[in-house]
Structure formats: C-alpha cells, structure tokens
Amino acid sequence: MEKPIDSQAPAYILGVDVSKDSLDVCLATCSDGRMLHQKFHNNTSGFKRMKAWLKQQGCEAGPDTLCCMEHTGLYTRQLVHYLLARDVRVWMESALQIKRSIGMVRGKDDKVDAQRIARYALLHQQEAKCLSLSGVTLERLKDLQANRNRLIKALKSLKSTINELLQVDPVSGKTLEQVNRKAIKGLEKSKEQVEEKMQQFIEKDTELKRKYDLLTSVKGVGKVLAISLLVYTQGFTKMEDGRKLACYCGVAPFEYRSGTSVMSKTGISKFANKELKHVLHMAAMNSVRYNQELKTYFERKVGEGKSKMSVLNAVRNKLLHQVVAVVKRGTPYEVR
C-alpha cells in the first residue's frame, strides 16, 4: 500500500540494489550530494550491520531517510519489513522506470546500480510513493490468497476425477472416493483456516478493515472479491478510477474499427488479470440472482434483446464502479 512522500524533505537517501544473497547500498546526503557505497548480506545480520554503518555516517535510518529500491519479488521482502519497522520511508520503484530515466548506459554491476538508484531517488524524491505498514498486511494477504487458490485447484482436481470415474466405473470411483476422503476433508479444513487467517489480518489493520467494510457494503461483493480487490489495487492506492480497474479486470468494452473496412463488434480485451476476472464474474452471477437492483437491470436488458453475456459484463462493470465510488466517498453503499 503506497502513500505520497511526506512534505518534509529527507536528509538522506539510500539506493539499494537487492540480490538473493547481498545488498549493495549507496548512501546519498541530500545537502551536498555526497555518495558512499557499502555491501551487506541480505539477512537480519546484514541489516544490523547496515544500520551500524549508516549511523557511523551520521544517518540514523529513521523518518529522515528515504530508501529507494527496485521490485525484485521475495528478495526485498525482509529488508522492507525491517526498514518500515524503523520508520524509514521505503519507495519501491519500477526497474524499467529507473532505466528509462537514466538513458543509454554501458556496463553494469551491483555497485553502479545502487548509485544509479540513489541518484534517481535524489532527483525524483518529490514523486516518491512510499509504502505504509498496510503494505506488509497486503503482502501477507496475497500469499494466503495464492495458497487458497492452490487448495481450491487441488480440491477441484480430486473431486472432478472421482465424479468422472463414478459415471463410467462406479466400483473404482467409490474406491477413489474412499481413499481420498481424508485428503479432501484436510484440504477443505486448510482452506477454511486460510480464510480465517485472512480475516484476522484484515481485522488487525484499521485502514484495510475500513475499506473492506466499505467494499462488502455493496451487495454482491463478498469477502473473496473484497480481499482480491484490496490486494491487486494495493488497498486502492492504485487504479482508483473505475474505468482503469475495469480494464485491469478485462471487462471494459473497446471498439475495434479502422476506416471503413474494419468494423468489428465492440468487445473486451484479452489482456487482463484472469484470476480477478473470474472472482468478479462469480460475484456478478450472484448479484443478478440476489441483488434486486441488478437483477431488475439484468432482466430488463435481456428483455430488450441484449445477449446475456453482454448484460452480465455490464453488471460486472457496475459492481466495479460501485466499489470505487464507496471507497472514494468513504461511506457504505446505499440502495436508491
């Protein structure tokens, strides 16, 4: 979860090039632009040595320090947690953005990369979007969500195999059903525990809990869709616009025409977050059954001759726009 940088300018900037085993750290002093480099291990011991080294240079590694690094997946996670716990302002920037800002370069090594990151942060510090502690919660929610999806796939695989075999060979099907009964129950129990843990993380984070309650106030938006939207929008600090979110979910309609010769039907783009689109689709299916407002809309449009899938896609768009509206407004959804 990101937030704009504080109005107070940082006294120190850290440019960190992160790899699996090591951290190349470049310390830049904002007052005179002086840069110092040092290398540390990418573990708790290395973080403590980095902090001691920074203190020797006069940097307390606290709120007056802005640390910029590239997204490198899991390798940055522990360092980010360590810095956030000490109130260091952490800015995760796209590697492509940094590369484009530098222009054409020749040669590459970790020390030079750390210096380039520090120089980029020094020049563009006013554009920094720093992580908040909610970002750590969202990270954990994302891990749990991925684990939940794996459990669902495993359950689906086992159950579909058994059901198919029951139809063609009942004896073998019942044998498989019997030997896999404990496995299926275990997977279902694990899924429940994962969902409980996700709820616990949300309950502990005041800001995420507030947004979660706003999302679930929209009839048709359940806990799975609400958590998915929070994770993929970084707590609605990204894609705050309904149209952009619809594009990301792959439900925004686009025209496809050129001159007078190319004139196809308006359709949706294939470039989308397939997982989020599936969850949204299930929510839309429930909405046209149980949300009276959307049910009436769906039946009216189908009655006018519109295709069911086209109207269902419109329902998906309506849900997303309602979600964005309640988050921006900060008040629960009210049926008109």
CSV table of C-alpha atoms in Angstrom, one decimal:
chain,number,residue,atom,x,y,z
A,1,MET,CA,0.0,0.0,0.0
A,2,GLU,CA,1.5,3.3,-1.1
A,3,LYS,CA,1.2,6.9,0.2
A,4,PRO,CA,2.7,10.2,-1.1
A,5,ILE,CA,6.0,11.2,0.5
A,6,ASP,CA,5.8,13.5,3.5
A,7,SER,CA,6.2,17.2,2.8
A,8,GLN,CA,9.4,17.3,4.8
A,9,ALA,CA,12.3,16.5,2.5
A,10,PRO,CA,14.6,13.6,3.6
A,11,ALA,CA,18.1,14.3,4.8
A,12,TYR,CA,19.5,11.1,3.5
A,13,ILE,CA,18.7,8.8,0.6
A,14,LEU,CA,19.5,5.1,0.3
A,15,GLY,CA,19.8,3.5,-3.1
A,16,VAL,CA,19.7,-0.3,-2.6
A,17,ASP,CA,20.4,-2.9,-5.3
A,18,VAL,CA,19.0,-6.1,-3.9
A,19,SER,CA,20.0,-9.7,-4.9
A,20,LYS,CA,19.3,-13.0,-3.3
A,21,ASP,CA,22.3,-13.0,-1.1
A,22,SER,CA,23.5,-9.4,-0.9
A,23,LEU,CA,22.6,-5.7,-0.7
A,24,ASP,CA,24.6,-3.0,-2.4
A,25,VAL,CA,23.8,0.2,-0.5
A,26,CYS,CA,24.6,3.7,-1.7
A,27,LEU,CA,24.1,6.4,0.9
A,28,ALA,CA,23.5,9.9,-0.6
A,29,THR,CA,23.5,13.0,1.6
A,30,CYS,CA,20.8,15.4,0.3
A,31,SER,CA,22.6,18.6,1.5
A,32,ASP,CA,25.8,18.1,-0.6
A,33,GLY,CA,25.1,15.1,-2.8
A,34,ARG,CA,28.0,13.1,-1.3
A,35,MET,CA,27.6,9.3,-2.1
A,36,LEU,CA,29.1,6.4,-0.1
A,37,HIS,CA,28.9,2.7,-1.0
A,38,GLN,CA,28.9,-0.5,1.1
A,39,LYS,CA,27.9,-4.1,0.6
A,40,PHE,CA,26.0,-6.3,3.1
A,41,HIS,CA,24.4,-9.7,3.4
A,42,ASN,CA,20.7,-9.9,2.6
A,43,ASN,CA,19.7,-11.2,6.0
A,44,THR,CA,19.0,-10.0,9.6
A,45,SER,CA,22.7,-9.9,10.5
A,46,GLY,CA,23.4,-7.9,7.3
A,47,PHE,CA,20.6,-5.4,8.1
A,48,LYS,CA,22.0,-4.7,11.6
A,49,ARG,CA,25.5,-4.1,10.1
A,50,MET,CA,24.0,-1.8,7.5
A,51,LYS,CA,22.3,0.2,10.3
A,52,ALA,CA,25.5,0.4,12.2
A,53,TRP,CA,27.4,1.6,9.1
A,54,LEU,CA,24.7,4.2,8.4
A,55,LYS,CA,25.0,5.5,12.0
A,56,GLN,CA,28.7,5.9,11.5
A,57,GLN,CA,28.0,8.2,8.6
A,58,GLY,CA,25.6,10.3,10.6
A,59,CYS,CA,22.4,8.7,9.3
A,60,GLU,CA,20.1,7.4,12.0
A,61,ALA,CA,18.0,5.4,9.4
A,62,GLY,CA,14.7,6.7,10.6
A,63,PRO,CA,11.9,9.1,9.3
A,64,ASP,CA,14.5,11.4,7.8
A,65,THR,CA,15.7,8.7,5.4
A,66,LEU,CA,14.2,7.7,2.1
A,67,CYS,CA,15.2,4.3,0.8
A,68,CYS,CA,14.6,3.5,-2.9
A,69,MET,CA,14.9,0.0,-4.4
A,70,GLU,CA,13.6,-1.9,-7.4
A,71,HIS,CA,10.9,-4.5,-7.3
A,72,THR,CA,12.7,-7.9,-7.1
A,73,GLY,CA,10.0,-10.0,-5.6
A,74,LEU,CA,10.8,-12.0,-2.5
A,75,TYR,CA,14.3,-10.8,-2.1
A,76,THR,CA,13.3,-7.3,-1.0
A,77,ARG,CA,10.6,-8.5,1.5
A,78,GLN,CA,12.6,-8.9,4.7
A,79,LEU,CA,14.5,-5.7,4.1
A,80,VAL,CA,11.3,-3.7,3.5
A,81,HIS,CA,9.8,-5.1,6.8
A,82,TYR,CA,13.0,-4.2,8.7
A,83,LEU,CA,13.0,-0.6,7.4
A,84,LEU,CA,9.3,0.0,7.8
A,85,ALA,CA,9.6,-1.2,11.5
A,86,ARG,CA,12.1,1.6,12.0
A,87,ASP,CA,10.0,4.3,10.3
A,88,VAL,CA,12.3,4.6,7.2
A,89,ARG,CA,10.4,5.8,4.2
A,90,VAL,CA,10.5,3.0,1.6
A,91,TRP,CA,10.0,3.6,-2.1
A,92,MET,CA,9.6,0.6,-4.4
A,93,GLU,CA,10.2,1.8,-8.0
A,94,SER,CA,9.9,0.0,-11.3
A,95,ALA,CA,13.3,-1.1,-12.7
A,96,LEU,CA,12.1,0.0,-16.1
A,97,GLN,CA,11.2,3.5,-14.9
A,98,ILE,CA,14.7,3.9,-13.4
A,99,LYS,CA,16.4,2.5,-16.5
A,100,ARG,CA,14.4,4.8,-18.8
A,101,SER,CA,15.2,7.9,-16.7
A,102,ILE,CA,18.9,7.2,-17.0
A,103,GLY,CA,19.0,6.9,-20.8
A,104,MET,CA,21.6,4.8,-22.6
A,105,VAL,CA,24.2,3.3,-20.4
A,106,ARG,CA,27.2,1.0,-20.9
A,107,GLY,CA,28.3,-1.6,-18.5
A,108,LYS,CA,26.6,-2.9,-15.3
A,109,ASP,CA,27.5,-4.1,-11.8
A,110,ASP,CA,25.8,-4.0,-8.4
A,111,LYS,CA,27.7,-1.0,-7.1
A,112,VAL,CA,26.9,1.1,-10.1
A,113,ASP,CA,23.3,0.0,-10.0
A,114,ALA,CA,23.0,1.1,-6.3
A,115,GLN,CA,24.5,4.5,-7.3
A,116,ARG,CA,22.0,4.9,-10.2
A,117,ILE,CA,19.1,4.1,-7.9
A,118,ALA,CA,20.3,6.6,-5.3
A,119,ARG,CA,20.8,9.3,-8.0
A,120,TYR,CA,17.3,8.6,-9.4
A,121,ALA,CA,15.7,8.9,-5.9
A,122,LEU,CA,17.7,12.1,-5.3
A,123,LEU,CA,16.4,13.7,-8.5
A,124,HIS,CA,12.8,12.5,-8.2
A,125,GLN,CA,12.2,12.4,-4.5
A,126,GLN,CA,9.1,14.6,-4.8
A,127,GLU,CA,7.5,11.8,-6.9
A,128,ALA,CA,8.1,9.1,-4.4
A,129,LYS,CA,5.2,6.9,-3.3
A,130,CYS,CA,6.2,5.3,-0.1
A,131,LEU,CA,5.0,2.0,1.4
A,132,SER,CA,2.9,2.0,4.5
A,133,LEU,CA,2.6,-0.7,7.1
A,134,SER,CA,-0.6,-1.8,5.5
A,135,GLY,CA,1.6,-2.9,2.6
A,136,VAL,CA,3.0,-5.6,4.8
A,137,THR,CA,-0.5,-6.9,5.6
A,138,LEU,CA,-1.5,-6.8,1.9
A,139,GLU,CA,1.7,-8.8,1.1
A,140,ARG,CA,0.6,-11.5,3.6
A,141,LEU,CA,-2.9,-11.5,2.3
A,142,LYS,CA,-1.6,-12.0,-1.2
A,143,ASP,CA,0.4,-15.1,0.0
A,144,LEU,CA,-2.6,-16.5,1.7
A,145,GLN,CA,-4.8,-15.8,-1.3
A,146,ALA,CA,-2.3,-17.7,-3.6
A,147,ASN,CA,-2.4,-20.6,-1.1
A,148,ARG,CA,-6.2,-20.6,-1.1
A,149,ASN,CA,-6.2,-20.8,-4.9
A,150,ARG,CA,-3.8,-23.8,-4.9
A,151,LEU,CA,-6.1,-25.6,-2.3
A,152,ILE,CA,-9.1,-24.9,-4.5
A,153,LYS,CA,-7.4,-26.3,-7.6
A,154,ALA,CA,-6.3,-29.4,-5.7
A,155,LEU,CA,-9.8,-30.0,-4.4
A,156,LYS,CA,-11.3,-29.4,-7.8
A,157,SER,CA,-8.8,-31.9,-9.4
A,158,LEU,CA,-9.6,-34.6,-6.9
A,159,LYS,CA,-13.4,-34.2,-6.9
A,160,SER,CA,-13.7,-34.0,-10.7
A,161,THR,CA,-11.6,-37.1,-11.2
A,162,ILE,CA,-13.7,-39.0,-8.7
A,163,ASN,CA,-17.0,-37.8,-10.2
A,164,GLU,CA,-15.9,-38.7,-13.8
A,165,LEU,CA,-14.9,-42.2,-12.7
A,166,LEU,CA,-18.1,-42.8,-10.8
A,167,GLN,CA,-20.0,-42.3,-14.0
A,168,VAL,CA,-18.1,-44.8,-16.1
A,169,ASP,CA,-16.8,-47.2,-13.4
A,170,PRO,CA,-18.7,-46.9,-10.1
A,171,VAL,CA,-16.6,-49.5,-8.3
A,172,SER,CA,-13.3,-47.8,-9.0
A,173,GLY,CA,-14.9,-44.4,-8.4
A,174,LYS,CA,-16.1,-45.4,-4.9
A,175,THR,CA,-12.7,-46.8,-4.1
A,176,LEU,CA,-11.0,-43.5,-5.1
A,177,GLU,CA,-13.7,-41.6,-3.1
A,178,GLN,CA,-13.0,-43.7,-0.1
A,179,VAL,CA,-9.2,-43.4,-0.1
A,180,ASN,CA,-9.3,-39.6,-0.8
A,181,ARG,CA,-12.0,-38.8,1.7
A,182,LYS,CA,-9.4,-37.7,4.4
A,183,ALA,CA,-7.4,-35.8,1.9
A,184,ILE,CA,-10.4,-33.9,0.7
A,185,LYS,CA,-11.5,-33.1,4.2
A,186,GLY,CA,-8.0,-32.0,5.1
A,187,LEU,CA,-7.9,-29.6,2.1
A,188,GLU,CA,-11.3,-28.2,2.9
A,189,LYS,CA,-10.1,-27.6,6.5
A,190,SER,CA,-6.9,-25.9,5.3
A,191,LYS,CA,-9.0,-23.7,3.1
A,192,GLU,CA,-11.2,-22.6,6.0
A,193,GLN,CA,-8.1,-21.9,8.1
A,194,VAL,CA,-6.6,-19.8,5.4
A,195,GLU,CA,-9.8,-17.8,5.1
A,196,GLU,CA,-9.9,-17.3,8.9
A,197,LYS,CA,-6.3,-16.1,8.9
A,198,MET,CA,-7.0,-13.6,6.1
A,199,GLN,CA,-9.9,-12.2,8.2
A,200,GLN,CA,-7.6,-11.9,11.2
A,201,PHE,CA,-5.0,-9.9,9.2
A,202,ILE,CA,-7.7,-7.5,8.0
A,203,GLU,CA,-9.2,-7.1,11.5
A,204,LYS,CA,-5.8,-6.0,12.8
A,205,ASP,CA,-5.3,-3.3,10.2
A,206,THR,CA,-7.6,-0.3,10.8
A,207,GLU,CA,-7.3,1.2,7.4
A,208,LEU,CA,-7.8,-2.1,5.5
A,209,LYS,CA,-10.7,-3.0,7.7
A,210,ARG,CA,-12.4,0.3,7.0
A,211,LYS,CA,-12.0,-0.3,3.2
A,212,TYR,CA,-13.0,-3.9,3.5
A,213,ASP,CA,-16.3,-2.9,5.2
A,214,LEU,CA,-17.0,-0.4,2.5
A,215,LEU,CA,-16.4,-2.9,-0.2
A,216,THR,CA,-18.7,-5.6,1.4
A,217,SER,CA,-21.4,-3.0,1.8
A,218,VAL,CA,-22.0,-3.3,-2.0
A,219,LYS,CA,-24.5,-6.1,-2.3
A,220,GLY,CA,-22.9,-8.9,-4.4
A,221,VAL,CA,-19.3,-8.1,-3.2
A,222,GLY,CA,-18.3,-10.9,-0.9
A,223,LYS,CA,-15.2,-11.4,1.2
A,224,VAL,CA,-13.3,-13.2,-1.6
A,225,LEU,CA,-13.8,-10.4,-4.2
A,226,ALA,CA,-13.2,-7.7,-1.5
A,227,ILE,CA,-9.9,-9.2,-0.5
A,228,SER,CA,-8.9,-9.7,-4.1
A,229,LEU,CA,-9.6,-6.1,-4.9
A,230,LEU,CA,-7.7,-4.8,-1.9
A,231,VAL,CA,-4.6,-7.0,-2.8
A,232,TYR,CA,-4.5,-6.2,-6.5
A,233,THR,CA,-5.1,-2.4,-6.1
A,234,GLN,CA,-2.7,-2.2,-3.1
A,235,GLY,CA,-5.6,-1.0,-0.9
A,236,PHE,CA,-7.0,1.2,-3.6
A,237,THR,CA,-3.8,3.3,-3.8
A,238,LYS,CA,-3.6,2.2,-7.4
A,239,MET,CA,-6.3,2.1,-10.1
A,240,GLU,CA,-8.6,4.5,-8.2
A,241,ASP,CA,-10.6,5.1,-11.4
A,242,GLY,CA,-13.5,2.7,-12.2
A,243,ARG,CA,-12.6,2.5,-15.9
A,244,LYS,CA,-8.9,1.7,-15.3
A,245,LEU,CA,-10.0,-1.0,-12.8
A,246,ALA,CA,-12.4,-2.4,-15.3
A,247,CYS,CA,-9.6,-2.6,-17.9
A,248,TYR,CA,-7.4,-4.4,-15.5
A,249,CYS,CA,-10.1,-6.9,-14.8
A,250,GLY,CA,-10.8,-7.4,-18.5
A,251,VAL,CA,-14.4,-6.2,-18.5
A,252,ALA,CA,-14.1,-2.8,-20.1
A,253,PRO,CA,-15.6,-2.7,-23.7
A,254,PHE,CA,-13.5,-1.4,-26.5
A,255,GLU,CA,-14.3,-0.5,-30.1
A,256,TYR,CA,-12.4,-2.3,-32.9
A,257,ARG,CA,-12.6,-0.3,-36.1
A,258,SER,CA,-10.4,1.4,-38.7
A,259,GLY,CA,-11.6,3.5,-41.6
A,260,THR,CA,-14.5,1.9,-43.4
A,261,SER,CA,-13.1,-1.6,-44.0
A,262,VAL,CA,-12.5,-2.8,-40.4
A,263,MET,CA,-15.6,-2.6,-38.2
A,264,SER,CA,-16.0,-5.4,-35.7
A,265,LYS,CA,-18.2,-5.6,-32.7
A,266,THR,CA,-17.3,-3.8,-29.5
A,267,GLY,CA,-15.6,-6.3,-27.2
A,268,ILE,CA,-13.4,-6.8,-24.2
A,269,SER,CA,-9.6,-7.1,-24.2
A,270,LYS,CA,-7.9,-10.4,-23.5
A,271,PHE,CA,-5.2,-8.6,-21.5
A,272,ALA,CA,-6.5,-8.9,-18.0
A,273,ASN,CA,-6.0,-10.3,-14.6
A,274,LYS,CA,-7.7,-13.7,-15.2
A,275,GLU,CA,-8.0,-14.6,-11.6
A,276,LEU,CA,-9.6,-11.3,-10.5
A,277,LYS,CA,-11.9,-11.5,-13.6
A,278,HIS,CA,-13.1,-15.0,-12.5
A,279,VAL,CA,-13.9,-13.8,-9.0
A,280,LEU,CA,-15.7,-10.8,-10.4
A,281,HIS,CA,-17.7,-12.9,-12.8
A,282,MET,CA,-18.9,-15.2,-9.9
A,283,ALA,CA,-19.9,-12.0,-7.9
A,284,ALA,CA,-21.8,-10.7,-10.9
A,285,MET,CA,-23.6,-14.1,-11.3
A,286,ASN,CA,-24.7,-13.9,-7.6
A,287,SER,CA,-25.7,-10.2,-8.0
A,288,VAL,CA,-28.2,-10.9,-10.8
A,289,ARG,CA,-29.8,-13.5,-8.5
A,290,TYR,CA,-29.9,-11.8,-5.1
A,291,ASN,CA,-29.3,-8.0,-5.7
A,292,GLN,CA,-32.7,-6.7,-6.6
A,293,GLU,CA,-31.4,-3.6,-8.3
A,294,LEU,CA,-29.0,-5.5,-10.6
A,295,LYS,CA,-31.5,-8.4,-11.0
A,296,THR,CA,-34.1,-5.9,-12.4
A,297,TYR,CA,-31.5,-4.3,-14.6
A,298,PHE,CA,-30.3,-7.7,-16.0
A,299,GLU,CA,-33.9,-8.9,-16.7
A,300,ARG,CA,-34.8,-5.6,-18.4
A,301,LYS,CA,-31.8,-5.6,-20.7
A,302,VAL,CA,-32.2,-9.2,-21.6
A,303,GLY,CA,-35.9,-8.5,-22.3
A,304,GLU,CA,-34.8,-5.7,-24.7
A,305,GLY,CA,-32.9,-8.3,-26.8
A,306,LYS,CA,-29.4,-7.9,-25.4
A,307,SER,CA,-27.3,-11.0,-25.1
A,308,LYS,CA,-27.0,-12.4,-21.5
A,309,MET,CA,-23.2,-12.3,-21.5
A,310,SER,CA,-23.2,-8.7,-22.7
A,311,VAL,CA,-25.5,-7.7,-19.9
A,312,LEU,CA,-23.6,-9.7,-17.4
A,313,ASN,CA,-20.4,-7.9,-18.4
A,314,ALA,CA,-22.3,-4.6,-17.8
A,315,VAL,CA,-23.2,-5.9,-14.4
A,316,ARG,CA,-19.5,-6.6,-13.7
A,317,ASN,CA,-18.7,-3.0,-14.7
A,318,LYS,CA,-21.5,-1.7,-12.5
A,319,LEU,CA,-20.1,-3.6,-9.5
A,320,LEU,CA,-16.6,-2.2,-10.0
A,321,HIS,CA,-17.9,1.4,-10.4
A,322,GLN,CA,-20.0,1.0,-7.2
A,323,VAL,CA,-16.9,-0.4,-5.4
A,324,VAL,CA,-14.7,2.6,-6.5
A,325,ALA,CA,-17.4,5.0,-5.6
A,326,VAL,CA,-17.9,3.8,-2.0
A,327,VAL,CA,-14.1,3.8,-1.4
A,328,LYS,CA,-13.7,7.4,-2.8
A,329,ARG,CA,-16.7,8.6,-0.8
A,330,GLY,CA,-15.8,6.8,2.3
A,331,THR,CA,-19.3,5.8,3.2
A,332,PRO,CA,-21.1,2.5,2.8
A,333,TYR,CA,-23.2,1.8,-0.3
A,334,GLU,CA,-26.9,2.7,-0.1
A,335,VAL,CA,-29.6,1.3,-2.3
A,336,ARG,CA,-31.5,4.1,-4.0
